[in-house]
JSON list of C-alpha atoms in Angstrom, two decimals:
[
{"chain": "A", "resi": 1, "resn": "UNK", "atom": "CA", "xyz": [134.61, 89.91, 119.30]},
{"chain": "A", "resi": 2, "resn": "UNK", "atom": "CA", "xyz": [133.24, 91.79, 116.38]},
{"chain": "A", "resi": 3, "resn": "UNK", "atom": "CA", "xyz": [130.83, 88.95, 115.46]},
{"chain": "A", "resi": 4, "resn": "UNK", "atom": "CA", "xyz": [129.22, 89.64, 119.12]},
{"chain": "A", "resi": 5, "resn": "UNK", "atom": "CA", "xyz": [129.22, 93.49, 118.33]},
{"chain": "A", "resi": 6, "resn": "UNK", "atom": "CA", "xyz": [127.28, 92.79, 115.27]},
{"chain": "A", "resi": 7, "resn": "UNK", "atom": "CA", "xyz": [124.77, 90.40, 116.41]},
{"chain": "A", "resi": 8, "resn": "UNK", "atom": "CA", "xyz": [124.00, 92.52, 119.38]},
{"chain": "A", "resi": 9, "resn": "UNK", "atom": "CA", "xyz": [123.69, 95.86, 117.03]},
{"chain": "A", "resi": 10, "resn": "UNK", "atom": "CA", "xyz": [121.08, 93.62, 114.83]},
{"chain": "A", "resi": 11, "resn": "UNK", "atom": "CA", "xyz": [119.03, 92.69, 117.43]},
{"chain": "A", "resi": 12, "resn": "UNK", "atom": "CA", "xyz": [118.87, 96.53, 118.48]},
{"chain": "A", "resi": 13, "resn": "UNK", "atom": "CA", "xyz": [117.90, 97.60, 115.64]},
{"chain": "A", "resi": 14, "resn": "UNK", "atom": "CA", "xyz": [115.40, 94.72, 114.79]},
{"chain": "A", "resi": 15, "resn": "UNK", "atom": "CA", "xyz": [114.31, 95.31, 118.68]},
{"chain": "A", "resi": 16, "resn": "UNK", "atom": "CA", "xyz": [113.73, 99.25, 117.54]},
{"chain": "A", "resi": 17, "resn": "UNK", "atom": "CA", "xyz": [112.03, 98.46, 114.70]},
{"chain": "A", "resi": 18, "resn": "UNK", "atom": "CA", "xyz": [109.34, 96.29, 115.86]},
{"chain": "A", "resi": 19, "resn": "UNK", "atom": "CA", "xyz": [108.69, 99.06, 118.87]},
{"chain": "A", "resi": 20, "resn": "UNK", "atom": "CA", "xyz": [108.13, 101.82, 115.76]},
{"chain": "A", "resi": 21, "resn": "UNK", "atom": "CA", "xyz": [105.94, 99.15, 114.14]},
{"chain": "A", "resi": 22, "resn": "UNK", "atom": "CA", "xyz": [103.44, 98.93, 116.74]},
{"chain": "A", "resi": 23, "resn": "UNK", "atom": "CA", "xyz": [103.08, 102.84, 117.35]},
{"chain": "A", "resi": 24, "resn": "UNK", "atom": "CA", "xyz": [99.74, 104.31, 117.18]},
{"chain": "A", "resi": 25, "resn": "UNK", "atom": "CA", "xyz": [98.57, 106.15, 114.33]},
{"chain": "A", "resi": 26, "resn": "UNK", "atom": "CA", "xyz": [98.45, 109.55, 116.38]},
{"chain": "A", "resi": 27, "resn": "UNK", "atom": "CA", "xyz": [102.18, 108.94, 117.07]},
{"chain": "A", "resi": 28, "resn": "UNK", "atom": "CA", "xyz": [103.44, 107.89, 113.85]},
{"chain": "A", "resi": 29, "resn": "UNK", "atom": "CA", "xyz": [101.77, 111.29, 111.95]},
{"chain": "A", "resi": 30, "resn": "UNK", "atom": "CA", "xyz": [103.34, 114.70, 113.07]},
{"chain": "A", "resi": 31, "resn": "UNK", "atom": "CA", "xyz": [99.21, 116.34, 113.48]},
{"chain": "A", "resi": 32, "resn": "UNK", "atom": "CA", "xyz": [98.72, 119.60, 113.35]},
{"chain": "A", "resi": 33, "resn": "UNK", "atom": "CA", "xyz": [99.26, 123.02, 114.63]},
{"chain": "A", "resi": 34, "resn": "UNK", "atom": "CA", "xyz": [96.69, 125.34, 116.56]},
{"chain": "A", "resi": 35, "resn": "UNK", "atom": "CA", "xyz": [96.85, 128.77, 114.64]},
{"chain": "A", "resi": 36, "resn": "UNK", "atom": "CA", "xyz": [95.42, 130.52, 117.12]},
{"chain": "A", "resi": 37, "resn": "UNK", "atom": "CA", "xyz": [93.33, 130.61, 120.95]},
{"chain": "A", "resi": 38, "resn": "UNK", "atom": "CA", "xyz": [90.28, 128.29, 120.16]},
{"chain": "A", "resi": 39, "resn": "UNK", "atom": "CA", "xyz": [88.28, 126.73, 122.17]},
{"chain": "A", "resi": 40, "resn": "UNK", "atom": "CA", "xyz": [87.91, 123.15, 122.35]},
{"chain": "A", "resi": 41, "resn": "UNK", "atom": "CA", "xyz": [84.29, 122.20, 122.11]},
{"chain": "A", "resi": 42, "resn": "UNK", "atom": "CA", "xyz": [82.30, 119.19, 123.33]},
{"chain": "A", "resi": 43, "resn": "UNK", "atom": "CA", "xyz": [80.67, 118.89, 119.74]},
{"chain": "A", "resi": 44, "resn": "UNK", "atom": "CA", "xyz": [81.20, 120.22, 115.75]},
{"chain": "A", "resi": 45, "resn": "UNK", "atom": "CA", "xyz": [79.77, 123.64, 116.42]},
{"chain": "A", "resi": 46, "resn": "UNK", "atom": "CA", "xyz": [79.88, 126.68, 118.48]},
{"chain": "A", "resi": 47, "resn": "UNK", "atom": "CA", "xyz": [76.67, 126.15, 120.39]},
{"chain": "A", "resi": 48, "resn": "UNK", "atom": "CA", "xyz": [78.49, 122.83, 122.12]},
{"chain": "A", "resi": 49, "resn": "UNK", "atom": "CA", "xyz": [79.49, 123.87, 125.14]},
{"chain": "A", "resi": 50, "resn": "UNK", "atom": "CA", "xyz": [83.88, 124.79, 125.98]},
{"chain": "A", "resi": 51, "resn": "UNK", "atom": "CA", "xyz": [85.94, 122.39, 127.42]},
{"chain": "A", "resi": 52, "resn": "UNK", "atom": "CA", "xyz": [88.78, 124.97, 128.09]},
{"chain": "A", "resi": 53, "resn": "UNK", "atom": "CA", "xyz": [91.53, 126.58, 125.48]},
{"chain": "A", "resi": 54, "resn": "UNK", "atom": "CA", "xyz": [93.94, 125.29, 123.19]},
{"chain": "A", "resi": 55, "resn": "UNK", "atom": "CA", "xyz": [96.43, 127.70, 122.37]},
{"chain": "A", "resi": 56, "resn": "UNK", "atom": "CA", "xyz": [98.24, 129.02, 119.32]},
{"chain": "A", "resi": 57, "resn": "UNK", "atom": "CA", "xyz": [101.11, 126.17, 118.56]},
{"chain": "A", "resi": 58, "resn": "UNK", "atom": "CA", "xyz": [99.49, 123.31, 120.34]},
{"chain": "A", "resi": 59, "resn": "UNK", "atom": "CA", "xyz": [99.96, 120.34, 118.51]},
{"chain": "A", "resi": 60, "resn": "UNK", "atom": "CA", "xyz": [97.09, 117.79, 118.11]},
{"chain": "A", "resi": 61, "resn": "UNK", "atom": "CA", "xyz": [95.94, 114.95, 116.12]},
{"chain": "A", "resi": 62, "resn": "UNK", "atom": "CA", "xyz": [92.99, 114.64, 114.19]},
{"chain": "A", "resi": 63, "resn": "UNK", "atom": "CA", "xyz": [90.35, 111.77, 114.88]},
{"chain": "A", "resi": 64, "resn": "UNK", "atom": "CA", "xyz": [87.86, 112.73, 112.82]},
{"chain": "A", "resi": 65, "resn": "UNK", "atom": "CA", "xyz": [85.66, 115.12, 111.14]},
{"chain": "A", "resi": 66, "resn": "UNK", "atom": "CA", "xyz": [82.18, 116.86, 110.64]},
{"chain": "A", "resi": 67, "resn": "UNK", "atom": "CA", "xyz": [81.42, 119.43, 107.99]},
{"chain": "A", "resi": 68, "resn": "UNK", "atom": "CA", "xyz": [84.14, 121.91, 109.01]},
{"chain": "A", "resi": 69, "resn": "UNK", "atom": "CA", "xyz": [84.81, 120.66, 112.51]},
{"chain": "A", "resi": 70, "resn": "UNK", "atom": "CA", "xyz": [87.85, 118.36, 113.21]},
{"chain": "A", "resi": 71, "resn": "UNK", "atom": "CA", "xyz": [87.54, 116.19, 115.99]},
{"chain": "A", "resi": 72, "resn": "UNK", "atom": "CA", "xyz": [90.95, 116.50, 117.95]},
{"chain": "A", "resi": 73, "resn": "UNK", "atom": "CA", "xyz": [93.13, 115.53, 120.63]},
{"chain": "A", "resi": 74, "resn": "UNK", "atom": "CA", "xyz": [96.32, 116.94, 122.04]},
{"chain": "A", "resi": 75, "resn": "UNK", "atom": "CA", "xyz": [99.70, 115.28, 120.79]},
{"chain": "A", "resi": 76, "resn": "UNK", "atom": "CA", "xyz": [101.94, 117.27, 123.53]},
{"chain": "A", "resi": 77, "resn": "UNK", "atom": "CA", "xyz": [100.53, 118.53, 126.84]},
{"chain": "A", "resi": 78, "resn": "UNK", "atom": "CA", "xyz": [98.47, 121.77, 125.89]},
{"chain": "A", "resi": 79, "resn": "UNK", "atom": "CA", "xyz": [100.08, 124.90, 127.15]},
{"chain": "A", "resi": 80, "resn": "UNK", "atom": "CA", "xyz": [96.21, 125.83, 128.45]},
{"chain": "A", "resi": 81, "resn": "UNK", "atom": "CA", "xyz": [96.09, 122.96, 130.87]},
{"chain": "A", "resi": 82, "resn": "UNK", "atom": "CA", "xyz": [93.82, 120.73, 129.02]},
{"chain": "A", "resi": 83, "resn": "UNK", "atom": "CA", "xyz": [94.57, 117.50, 129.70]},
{"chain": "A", "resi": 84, "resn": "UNK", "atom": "CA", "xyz": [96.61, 115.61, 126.83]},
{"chain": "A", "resi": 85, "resn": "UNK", "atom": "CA", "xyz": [93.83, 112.92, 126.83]},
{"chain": "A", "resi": 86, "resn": "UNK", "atom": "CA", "xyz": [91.15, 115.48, 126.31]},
{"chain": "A", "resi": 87, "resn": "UNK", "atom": "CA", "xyz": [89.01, 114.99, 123.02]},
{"chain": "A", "resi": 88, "resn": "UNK", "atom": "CA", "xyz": [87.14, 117.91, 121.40]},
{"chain": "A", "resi": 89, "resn": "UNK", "atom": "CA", "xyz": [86.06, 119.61, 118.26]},
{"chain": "A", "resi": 90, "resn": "UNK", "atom": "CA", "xyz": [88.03, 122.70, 116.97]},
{"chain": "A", "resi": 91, "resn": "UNK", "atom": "CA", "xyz": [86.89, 124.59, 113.17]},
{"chain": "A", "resi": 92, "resn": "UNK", "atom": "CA", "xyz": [88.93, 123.30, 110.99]},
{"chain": "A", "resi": 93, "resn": "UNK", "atom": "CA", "xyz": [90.05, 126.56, 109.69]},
{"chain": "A", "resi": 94, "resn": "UNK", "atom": "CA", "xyz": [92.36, 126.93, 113.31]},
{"chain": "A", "resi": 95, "resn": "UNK", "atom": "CA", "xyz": [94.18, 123.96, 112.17]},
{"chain": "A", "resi": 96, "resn": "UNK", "atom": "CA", "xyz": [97.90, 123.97, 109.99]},
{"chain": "A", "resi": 97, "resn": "UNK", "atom": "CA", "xyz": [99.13, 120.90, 108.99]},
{"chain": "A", "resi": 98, "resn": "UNK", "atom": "CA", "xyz": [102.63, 120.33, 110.91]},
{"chain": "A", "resi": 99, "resn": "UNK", "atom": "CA", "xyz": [105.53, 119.43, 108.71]},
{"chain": "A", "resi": 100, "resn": "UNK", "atom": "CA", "xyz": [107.23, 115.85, 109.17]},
{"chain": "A", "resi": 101, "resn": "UNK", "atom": "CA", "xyz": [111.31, 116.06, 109.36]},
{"chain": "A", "resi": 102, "resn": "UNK", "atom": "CA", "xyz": [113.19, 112.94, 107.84]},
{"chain": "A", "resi": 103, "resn": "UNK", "atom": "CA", "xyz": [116.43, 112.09, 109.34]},
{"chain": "A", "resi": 104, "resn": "UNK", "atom": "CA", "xyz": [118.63, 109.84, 106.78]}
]
């Protein structure tokens, strides 16, 4: 009986690991935090037009950047709306890096 328990516990946790494994880079990083009401702009500057808000604490990833415009996306569903596959530019300056928790 406690053979079985084992071999089904390692192949959970060998299961689990290969799921983490093949995450996508947005997923695996923990983004960043909106400091404040920006908008989210359809290019690096604020003469691109607004696709709508992101607001303070919205967490997004970064896909890229321009100068000192970050290409973004959400991470969570924004609390403006937005939809979380919306992809804008935000000044970079409106952006805190979050802070990653390890659980042992």
């Amino acid at each position: 009986m406690r053979k079985k328990i084992s071999s089904a516990v390692a192949g959970v946790v060998l299961a689990g690991s290969a799921l983490l494994a093949g995450a996508p880079p947005a997923a695996a990083g923990c983004g960043y935090y909106v400091t404040d009401t920006v908008n989210l702009r359809s290019g690096p500057g604020t003469g691109y037009s607004s696709y709508g808000l992101l607001r303070k604490d919205d967490q997004v990833a970064v896909l890229g950047k321009k100068g000192q415009w970050r290409k973004v996306t959400p991470m969570t569903d924004p609390k403006s709306g937005l939809s979380i596959d919306a992809k804008g530019w935000v000044r970079g300056d409106y952006l805190q890096k979050a802070t990653c928790m390890q659980l042992d």
